[in-house]
């Protein structure tokens, strides 16, 4: 369903309510109202599971004191990369 907004709202993307069954997205310059997919009983395929595991390995956070290492560099928020080293005693 195509959506048109009245002034002063120029556009909206996402859900209007947390429990809403519909969301609004912009596609090819037009706003579309679309039903949210029901994935309640969805069983992930092997390919989806592999993607989930790859995402977890790439973006998992470090815990203090467990000795785990991050893959790649960690940034301090200003763009400068920090090097992770083990604890020195």
Coordinates of N, CA, C and O in Angstrom, one line a residue:
X1 N 0.8 -1.2 0.0 CA 0.0 0.0 0.0 C 0.9 1.2 0.0 O 1.8 1.3 0.8
X2 N 0.7 2.2 -0.9 CA 1.4 3.4 -1.0 C 0.9 4.4 0.1 O -0.3 4.5 0.3
X3 N 1.9 5.1 0.7 CA 1.5 6.0 1.8 C 1.8 7.5 1.3 O 2.9 7.7 0.7
X4 N 1.0 8.4 1.6 CA 1.3 9.8 1.4 C 1.1 10.6 2.7 O 0.2 10.3 3.5
X5 N 2.1 11.5 3.0 CA 2.1 12.2 4.2 C 1.6 13.6 4.0 O 1.8 14.2 3.0
X6 N 1.0 14.2 5.1 CA 0.5 15.5 5.0 C 1.5 16.4 5.8 O 2.3 15.9 6.7
X7 N 1.6 17.7 5.4 CA 2.6 18.6 6.1 C 2.3 18.7 7.6 O 1.1 18.6 7.9
X8 N 3.2 18.8 8.4 CA 4.6 19.1 8.3 C 5.5 17.8 8.3 O 6.7 17.9 8.3
X9 N 4.9 16.6 8.2 CA 5.6 15.4 8.2 C 6.1 15.1 6.8 O 5.3 14.9 5.9
X10 N 7.4 15.0 6.6 CA 8.0 14.8 5.2 C 8.0 13.3 4.9 O 7.8 12.9 3.8
X11 N 8.3 12.5 5.9 CA 8.4 11.1 5.7 C 8.7 10.3 7.0 O 9.0 10.9 8.0
X12 N 8.5 9.0 7.0 CA 8.7 8.2 8.1 C 9.2 6.9 7.7 O 8.8 6.3 6.6
X13 N 10.1 6.3 8.4 CA 10.6 4.9 8.2 C 10.5 4.1 9.4 O 11.0 4.6 10.5
X14 N 10.0 2.9 9.4 CA 10.0 2.0 10.6 C 8.6 1.8 11.1 O 7.6 2.1 10.4
X15 N 8.5 1.3 12.3 CA 7.2 1.0 12.9 C 6.7 2.2 13.7 O 7.5 3.0 14.3
X16 N 5.4 2.4 13.7 CA 4.8 3.5 14.5 C 4.7 3.1 16.0 O 4.9 3.9 16.9
X17 N 4.4 1.8 16.3 CA 4.3 1.3 17.6 C 5.2 0.1 17.7 O 5.5 -0.6 16.7
X18 N 5.7 -0.3 18.9 CA 6.5 -1.4 19.1 C 5.9 -2.7 18.7 O 6.4 -3.6 18.0
X19 N 4.6 -2.9 19.0 CA 3.9 -4.1 18.7 C 3.1 -4.1 17.4 O 2.2 -4.9 17.2
X20 N 3.4 -3.1 16.6 CA 2.6 -2.9 15.3 C 2.9 -4.1 14.4 O 4.0 -4.7 14.4
X21 N 1.9 -4.5 13.6 CA 2.1 -5.5 12.6 C 2.5 -5.0 11.2 O 2.7 -5.7 10.3
X22 N 2.7 -3.7 11.2 CA 3.0 -3.0 9.9 C 4.2 -2.1 10.1 O 4.4 -1.6 11.2
X23 N 5.0 -1.8 9.0 CA 6.0 -0.9 9.1 C 6.1 -0.1 7.8 O 5.5 -0.5 6.8
X24 N 6.7 1.1 7.8 CA 6.8 1.9 6.6 C 8.2 1.9 6.1 O 9.2 2.1 6.9
X25 N 8.4 1.8 4.8 CA 9.7 1.9 4.2 C 9.7 2.7 3.0 O 8.6 2.9 2.4
X26 N 10.9 3.2 2.5 CA 10.9 4.0 1.3 C 11.6 3.1 0.2 O 12.7 2.6 0.4
X27 N 10.9 3.0 -0.9 CA 11.4 2.2 -2.0 C 11.2 2.9 -3.3 O 10.0 3.3 -3.6
X28 N 12.2 3.2 -4.0 CA 12.2 3.9 -5.3 C 11.5 5.3 -5.2 O 10.7 5.7 -6.0
X29 N 11.8 6.0 -4.0 CA 11.3 7.3 -3.8 C 9.9 7.4 -3.3 O 9.3 8.5 -3.1
X30 N 9.2 6.2 -3.1 CA 7.9 6.2 -2.6 C 7.8 5.5 -1.3 O 8.6 4.6 -1.0
X31 N 6.9 5.9 -0.4 CA 6.8 5.3 0.9 C 5.7 4.2 0.8 O 4.7 4.4 0.3
X32 N 6.1 3.0 1.4 CA 5.3 1.8 1.3 C 4.9 1.4 2.7 O 5.8 1.3 3.5
X33 N 3.7 1.0 2.9 CA 3.2 0.4 4.2 C 3.2 -1.1 3.9 O 2.6 -1.6 3.0
X34 N 4.0 -1.9 4.8 CA 4.1 -3.3 4.5 C 3.9 -4.1 5.8 O 4.2 -3.6 6.9
X35 N 3.4 -5.3 5.7 CA 3.1 -6.1 6.9 C 4.5 -6.7 7.3 O 5.3 -7.1 6.5
X36 N 4.7 -6.8 8.6 CA 5.9 -7.4 9.2 C 5.8 -8.9 9.0 O 4.8 -9.5 9.2
X37 N 7.0 -9.5 8.6 CA 6.9 -11.0 8.5 C 6.8 -11.7 9.8 O 7.3 -11.2 10.8
X38 N 6.1 -12.8 9.8 CA 5.9 -13.6 11.0 C 6.9 -14.7 11.0 O 6.9 -15.7 10.3
X39 N 8.0 -14.6 11.8 CA 9.1 -15.5 11.9 C 9.0 -16.3 13.2 O 10.1 -16.8 13.7
X40 N 7.9 -16.4 13.8 CA 7.7 -17.0 15.1 C 8.1 -18.5 15.1 O 8.8 -19.0 16.0
X41 N 7.7 -19.3 14.1 CA 8.0 -20.7 14.0 C 9.1 -21.0 12.9 O 9.2 -22.1 12.4
X42 N 9.9 -20.0 12.6 CA 10.9 -20.2 11.5 C 12.1 -21.0 12.0 O 12.6 -20.7 13.1
X43 N 12.5 -22.0 11.2 CA 13.6 -22.8 11.5 C 14.7 -22.4 10.6 O 14.5 -22.5 9.4
X44 N 15.9 -21.8 11.1 CA 16.9 -21.4 10.2 C 17.5 -22.5 9.3 O 17.7 -23.6 9.8
X45 N 17.8 -22.1 8.1 CA 18.4 -23.1 7.2 C 19.9 -23.2 7.6 O 20.4 -22.3 8.3
X46 N 20.6 -24.2 7.1 CA 22.1 -24.3 7.4 C 22.8 -23.0 6.9 O 23.8 -22.6 7.6
X47 N 22.4 -22.4 5.8 CA 23.1 -21.2 5.3 C 22.8 -20.0 6.3 O 23.7 -19.2 6.6
X48 N 21.6 -19.9 6.8 CA 21.3 -18.8 7.7 C 22.0 -19.0 9.0 O 22.5 -18.1 9.6
X49 N 22.1 -20.3 9.5 CA 22.9 -20.5 10.7 C 24.4 -20.2 10.6 O 25.0 -19.6 11.5
X50 N 24.9 -20.5 9.4 CA 26.3 -20.2 9.2 C 26.5 -18.7 9.2 O 27.5 -18.1 9.7
X51 N 25.6 -17.9 8.6 CA 25.7 -16.4 8.6 C 25.6 -15.9 10.0 O 26.3 -14.9 10.3
X52 N 24.7 -16.5 10.8 CA 24.6 -16.0 12.2 C 25.9 -16.2 13.0 O 26.3 -15.4 13.7
X53 N 26.5 -17.4 12.8 CA 27.7 -17.7 13.5 C 28.8 -16.8 13.0 O 29.6 -16.3 13.8
X54 N 28.9 -16.5 11.7 CA 29.9 -15.6 11.2 C 29.7 -14.2 11.8 O 30.7 -13.5 12.1
X55 N 28.5 -13.7 11.9 CA 28.2 -12.4 12.4 C 28.6 -12.4 13.9 O 29.2 -11.4 14.4
X56 N 28.3 -13.4 14.7 CA 28.7 -13.5 16.1 C 30.2 -13.4 16.3 O 30.7 -12.7 17.1
X57 N 30.9 -14.2 15.5 CA 32.4 -14.2 15.6 C 33.0 -12.8 15.2 O 34.0 -12.4 15.8
X58 N 32.4 -12.2 14.3 CA 32.9 -10.9 13.8 C 32.6 -9.7 14.7 O 33.4 -8.9 15.0
X59 N 31.4 -9.7 15.4 CA 31.0 -8.6 16.1 C 30.8 -8.8 17.6 O 30.3 -8.0 18.3
X60 N 31.3 -10.0 18.1 CA 31.1 -10.2 19.6 C 31.9 -9.2 20.4 O 33.0 -8.8 19.9
X61 N 31.5 -8.9 21.5 CA 32.2 -7.9 22.4 C 33.1 -8.7 23.3 O 32.9 -9.8 23.6
X62 N 34.2 -8.0 23.7 CA 35.2 -8.6 24.6 C 34.7 -8.5 26.0 O 34.0 -7.6 26.4
X63 N 34.9 -9.6 26.8 CA 34.6 -9.6 28.2 C 35.9 -9.3 29.0 O 37.0 -9.8 28.6
X64 N 35.8 -8.6 30.1 CA 37.0 -8.4 30.9 C 37.4 -9.6 31.6 O 36.6 -10.3 32.2
X65 N 38.7 -9.9 31.6 CA 39.2 -11.0 32.4 C 39.1 -12.4 31.8 O 39.6 -13.3 32.4
X66 N 38.5 -12.6 30.7 CA 38.4 -14.0 30.2 C 39.5 -14.2 29.1 O 39.6 -15.4 28.6
X67 N 40.3 -13.2 28.8 CA 41.5 -13.5 27.9 C 41.1 -13.6 26.4 O 41.9 -14.0 25.6
X68 N 39.8 -13.3 26.0 CA 39.5 -13.4 24.6 C 40.1 -12.3 23.8 O 40.3 -11.2 24.3
X69 N 40.3 -12.5 22.6 CA 40.9 -11.5 21.7 C 39.8 -11.1 20.6 O 39.0 -11.9 20.2
X70 N 39.9 -9.9 20.2 CA 39.0 -9.4 19.1 C 39.6 -9.7 17.8 O 40.8 -9.7 17.7
X71 N 38.8 -10.0 16.8 CA 39.3 -10.2 15.5 C 39.4 -8.8 14.8 O 38.5 -8.0 14.8
X72 N 40.6 -8.4 14.4 CA 40.8 -7.1 13.8 C 41.1 -6.1 14.9 O 41.5 -6.4 16.0
X73 N 41.0 -4.8 14.5 CA 41.3 -3.7 15.5 C 40.1 -3.2 16.1 O 39.0 -3.3 15.6
X74 N 40.3 -2.6 17.3 CA 39.2 -2.0 18.1 C 39.4 -0.5 18.0 O 40.5 -0.1 18.3
X75 N 38.4 0.3 17.8 CA 38.6 1.7 17.7 C 38.1 2.3 19.0 O 37.2 1.8 19.7
X76 N 38.6 3.5 19.3 CA 38.2 4.2 20.5 C 37.1 5.2 20.3 O 36.8 6.0 21.1
X77 N 36.5 5.3 19.1 CA 35.4 6.2 18.8 C 35.9 7.4 18.1 O 35.1 8.2 17.6
X78 N 37.2 7.7 18.1 CA 37.7 8.8 17.4 C 38.4 8.4 16.1 O 39.0 9.2 15.4
X79 N 38.3 7.1 15.7 CA 39.0 6.7 14.5 C 40.4 6.1 14.7 O 40.9 5.5 13.8
X80 N 41.0 6.3 15.8 CA 42.3 5.8 16.1 C 42.2 4.4 16.6 O 41.4 4.1 17.5
X81 N 42.9 3.5 16.0 CA 42.8 2.1 16.4 C 43.7 1.8 17.6 O 44.7 2.4 17.8
X82 N 43.2 0.9 18.4 CA 43.9 0.5 19.6 C 44.4 -1.0 19.5 O 43.7 -1.8 18.9
X83 N 45.5 -1.2 20.1 CA 46.0 -2.6 20.0 C 45.7 -3.3 21.3 O 45.8 -2.8 22.4
X84 N 45.1 -4.6 21.2 CA 44.8 -5.3 22.4 C 45.9 -6.2 22.8 O 46.4 -7.0 22.0
X85 N 46.3 -6.1 24.0 CA 47.4 -7.0 24.5 C 46.9 -7.7 25.8 O 46.0 -7.3 26.4
X86 N 47.6 -8.8 26.1 CA 47.2 -9.6 27.2 C 47.6 -8.8 28.5 O 48.4 -7.9 28.5
X87 N 47.0 -9.2 29.6 CA 47.4 -8.5 30.9 C 48.8 -8.9 31.3 O 49.2 -10.0 31.2
X88 N 49.5 -7.9 31.7 CA 50.9 -8.0 32.2 C 50.8 -8.1 33.8 O 50.2 -7.2 34.4
X89 N 51.6 -9.0 34.3 CA 51.6 -9.1 35.8 C 52.9 -8.6 36.3 O 53.9 -8.6 35.8

